[in-house]
Amino acid sequence: MEPNASALRVVTYNIHKCRGMDRKVQPERIVEVLHHIGADVVALQEVLSIESRHRRDDQARFIAEELRLHQAFGHTRWLHGGRYGNVVLTRFPIRVSRNYDLTARRREPRGCLRVDIQLHTTLLHVFNLHLGTGYLERRRQARRLWQER
């Protein structure tokens, strides 16, 4: 049975390295929020994944495993000894993923993660972008993404 497009729940969430307003880094809180939402596809920005002996330091993996979702990571840059970037999580199989560099000159590195998700007989293309804050920077990033297609 083909999924009804109106029944597909998609959420985007800038998790700010799992750092809350209280300055504590607790990926468990992100998991709790996403669990309550129950989305089929989740686009996360500002994810920090450090391979270490502590499972929760690899935020992408920790969140995906806790929610039992497939994941694709779009590495934008290195930060604190780990990968930093965008992540797509989904209940459905991931067919392919590709990361695009959208960095504007002399600005913070930015990226777009494209993930193709298999929804039974339909292929869903998900684009998870983390754009800059300035108007001109965003215009340059949009042009760059258009050129990459």
mmCIF file of C-alpha atoms in Angstrom:
data_model
loop_
_atom_site.group_PDB
_atom_site.id
_atom_site.type_symbol
_atom_site.label_atom_id
_atom_site.label_comp_id
_atom_site.label_asym_id
_atom_site.label_seq_id
_atom_site.Cartn_x
_atom_site.Cartn_y
_atom_site.Cartn_z
ATOM 1 C CA MET A 1 0.000 0.000 0.000
ATOM 2 C CA GLU A 2 1.373 3.402 -0.996
ATOM 3 C CA PRO A 3 1.667 5.905 1.887
ATOM 4 C CA ASN A 4 -0.692 8.860 1.842
ATOM 5 C CA ALA A 5 1.364 12.063 1.480
ATOM 6 C CA SER A 6 -0.796 13.820 4.055
ATOM 7 C CA ALA A 7 -0.027 11.023 6.526
ATOM 8 C CA LEU A 8 3.748 11.387 6.241
ATOM 9 C CA ARG A 9 5.076 13.302 9.254
ATOM 10 C CA VAL A 10 8.265 15.292 8.621
ATOM 11 C CA VAL A 11 10.035 17.485 11.167
ATOM 12 C CA THR A 12 13.087 19.732 11.044
ATOM 13 C CA TYR A 13 14.955 20.650 14.214
ATOM 14 C CA ASN A 14 18.135 22.647 14.853
ATOM 15 C CA ILE A 15 19.422 20.826 17.937
ATOM 16 C CA HIS A 16 22.383 23.190 18.632
ATOM 17 C CA LYS A 17 24.747 20.311 19.545
ATOM 18 C CA CYS A 18 22.099 19.050 22.039
ATOM 19 C CA ARG A 19 22.843 22.034 24.287
ATOM 20 C CA GLY A 20 19.756 23.306 26.064
ATOM 21 C CA MET A 21 18.927 26.760 27.404
ATOM 22 C CA ASP A 22 20.479 25.592 30.700
ATOM 23 C CA ARG A 23 23.786 25.046 28.786
ATOM 24 C CA LYS A 24 23.704 21.296 29.517
ATOM 25 C CA VAL A 25 24.428 18.885 26.659
ATOM 26 C CA GLN A 26 21.791 16.169 26.924
ATOM 27 C CA PRO A 27 20.942 14.266 23.739
ATOM 28 C CA GLU A 28 18.340 12.354 25.791
ATOM 29 C CA ARG A 29 16.169 15.479 25.759
ATOM 30 C CA ILE A 30 16.280 15.595 21.956
ATOM 31 C CA VAL A 31 15.300 11.917 21.851
ATOM 32 C CA GLU A 32 12.357 12.590 24.179
ATOM 33 C CA VAL A 33 11.050 15.469 22.055
ATOM 34 C CA LEU A 34 11.391 13.506 18.814
ATOM 35 C CA HIS A 35 9.799 10.420 20.365
ATOM 36 C CA HIS A 36 6.703 12.462 21.271
ATOM 37 C CA ILE A 37 6.492 13.933 17.762
ATOM 38 C CA GLY A 38 6.692 10.488 16.164
ATOM 39 C CA ALA A 39 7.901 11.769 12.777
ATOM 40 C CA ASP A 40 8.613 9.471 9.831
ATOM 41 C CA VAL A 41 11.425 11.727 8.582
ATOM 42 C CA VAL A 42 13.545 13.998 10.796
ATOM 43 C CA ALA A 43 15.983 16.634 9.496
ATOM 44 C CA LEU A 44 18.449 17.741 12.186
ATOM 45 C CA GLN A 45 20.921 20.605 11.957
ATOM 46 C CA GLU A 46 23.970 21.384 14.135
ATOM 47 C CA VAL A 47 24.639 17.786 15.105
ATOM 48 C CA LEU A 48 27.995 16.985 16.719
ATOM 49 C CA SER A 49 29.183 13.399 16.540
ATOM 50 C CA ILE A 50 32.385 12.552 18.365
ATOM 51 C CA GLU A 51 33.495 8.934 18.350
ATOM 52 C CA SER A 52 34.445 8.160 21.939
ATOM 53 C CA ARG A 53 33.859 5.661 24.689
ATOM 54 C CA HIS A 54 30.710 7.559 25.678
ATOM 55 C CA ARG A 55 27.850 6.530 23.384
ATOM 56 C CA ARG A 56 25.971 9.815 23.772
ATOM 57 C CA ASP A 57 28.935 11.852 22.398
ATOM 58 C CA ASP A 58 28.098 10.527 18.937
ATOM 59 C CA GLN A 59 24.837 12.477 18.819
ATOM 60 C CA ALA A 60 23.689 11.287 15.392
ATOM 61 C CA ARG A 61 24.182 7.647 16.231
ATOM 62 C CA PHE A 62 22.771 7.969 19.753
ATOM 63 C CA ILE A 63 19.566 9.675 18.604
ATOM 64 C CA ALA A 64 19.094 7.279 15.669
ATOM 65 C CA GLU A 65 19.606 4.200 17.836
ATOM 66 C CA GLU A 66 17.350 5.434 20.637
ATOM 67 C CA LEU A 67 14.538 6.155 18.148
ATOM 68 C CA ARG A 68 15.331 3.042 16.050
ATOM 69 C CA LEU A 69 15.634 5.080 12.851
ATOM 70 C CA HIS A 70 17.943 4.874 9.828
ATOM 71 C CA GLN A 71 20.384 7.754 9.558
ATOM 72 C CA ALA A 72 22.464 9.674 7.031
ATOM 73 C CA PHE A 73 25.085 12.213 8.123
ATOM 74 C CA GLY A 74 26.148 15.245 6.097
ATOM 75 C CA HIS A 75 29.571 16.304 7.384
ATOM 76 C CA THR A 76 30.036 20.061 7.128
ATOM 77 C CA ARG A 77 33.162 20.556 9.241
ATOM 78 C CA TRP A 78 35.250 19.210 12.116
ATOM 79 C CA LEU A 79 34.433 20.560 15.578
ATOM 80 C CA HIS A 80 35.863 19.519 18.972
ATOM 81 C CA GLY A 81 37.396 16.415 17.383
ATOM 82 C CA GLY A 82 34.153 15.203 15.813
ATOM 83 C CA ARG A 83 31.999 15.535 12.726
ATOM 84 C CA TYR A 84 29.549 18.434 12.698
ATOM 85 C CA GLY A 85 26.696 18.920 10.260
ATOM 86 C CA ASN A 86 23.223 17.838 9.207
ATOM 87 C CA VAL A 87 21.502 14.508 9.802
ATOM 88 C CA VAL A 88 18.409 12.872 8.315
ATOM 89 C CA LEU A 89 16.656 10.144 10.297
ATOM 90 C CA THR A 90 13.844 8.035 8.872
ATOM 91 C CA ARG A 91 11.717 4.969 9.484
ATOM 92 C CA PHE A 92 12.090 4.072 5.804
ATOM 93 C CA PRO A 93 15.146 2.653 3.998
ATOM 94 C CA ILE A 94 17.713 5.160 2.760
ATOM 95 C CA ARG A 95 18.738 4.475 -0.842
ATOM 96 C CA VAL A 96 21.433 7.115 -1.265
ATOM 97 C CA SER A 97 22.734 10.267 0.399
ATOM 98 C CA ARG A 98 24.970 13.066 -0.778
ATOM 99 C CA ASN A 99 26.322 16.143 0.944
ATOM 100 C CA TYR A 100 26.752 19.499 -0.824
ATOM 101 C CA ASP A 101 29.078 22.274 0.329
ATOM 102 C CA LEU A 102 27.147 25.558 0.459
ATOM 103 C CA THR A 103 29.834 27.611 2.158
ATOM 104 C CA ALA A 104 29.953 31.250 1.069
ATOM 105 C CA ARG A 105 33.357 32.925 0.897
ATOM 106 C CA ARG A 106 34.843 33.909 4.258
ATOM 107 C CA ARG A 107 31.784 32.599 6.115
ATOM 108 C CA GLU A 108 31.123 29.651 8.419
ATOM 109 C CA PRO A 109 30.976 26.310 6.592
ATOM 110 C CA ARG A 110 27.417 25.310 5.639
ATOM 111 C CA GLY A 111 25.921 22.330 3.883
ATOM 112 C CA CYS A 112 22.952 20.589 2.339
ATOM 113 C CA LEU A 113 22.372 16.890 2.867
ATOM 114 C CA ARG A 114 20.302 15.180 0.178
ATOM 115 C CA VAL A 115 18.813 11.835 1.169
ATOM 116 C CA ASP A 116 16.717 9.614 -1.102
ATOM 117 C CA ILE A 117 14.259 7.601 0.970
ATOM 118 C CA GLN A 118 12.316 4.581 -0.327
ATOM 119 C CA LEU A 119 8.606 4.915 0.551
ATOM 120 C CA HIS A 120 7.381 1.580 -0.752
ATOM 121 C CA THR A 121 7.236 2.260 -4.530
ATOM 122 C CA THR A 122 7.955 6.013 -4.254
ATOM 123 C CA LEU A 123 11.373 7.630 -3.889
ATOM 124 C CA LEU A 124 11.297 10.711 -1.642
ATOM 125 C CA HIS A 125 14.111 13.275 -2.043
ATOM 126 C CA VAL A 126 14.801 15.078 1.244
ATOM 127 C CA PHE A 127 17.040 18.160 1.329
ATOM 128 C CA ASN A 128 18.266 19.177 4.772
ATOM 129 C CA LEU A 129 19.876 22.630 4.604
ATOM 130 C CA HIS A 130 21.587 24.725 7.234
ATOM 131 C CA LEU A 131 21.897 28.143 5.681
ATOM 132 C CA GLY A 132 23.752 31.200 6.917
ATOM 133 C CA THR A 133 22.085 34.048 8.743
ATOM 134 C CA GLY A 134 22.836 36.891 6.318
ATOM 135 C CA TYR A 135 20.662 37.746 3.319
ATOM 136 C CA LEU A 136 23.540 37.946 0.826
ATOM 137 C CA GLU A 137 25.082 34.776 2.226
ATOM 138 C CA ARG A 138 21.795 32.918 1.687
ATOM 139 C CA ARG A 139 21.554 34.198 -1.887
ATOM 140 C CA ARG A 140 25.051 32.864 -2.625
ATOM 141 C CA GLN A 141 24.158 29.542 -1.006
ATOM 142 C CA ALA A 142 20.957 29.238 -3.050
ATOM 143 C CA ARG A 143 22.921 29.895 -6.270
ATOM 144 C CA ARG A 144 25.505 27.322 -5.271
ATOM 145 C CA LEU A 145 22.857 24.690 -4.548
ATOM 146 C CA TRP A 146 21.182 25.395 -7.887
ATOM 147 C CA GLN A 147 24.537 24.914 -9.693
ATOM 148 C CA GLU A 148 25.080 21.543 -7.929
ATOM 149 C CA ARG A 149 21.866 20.006 -9.243
#
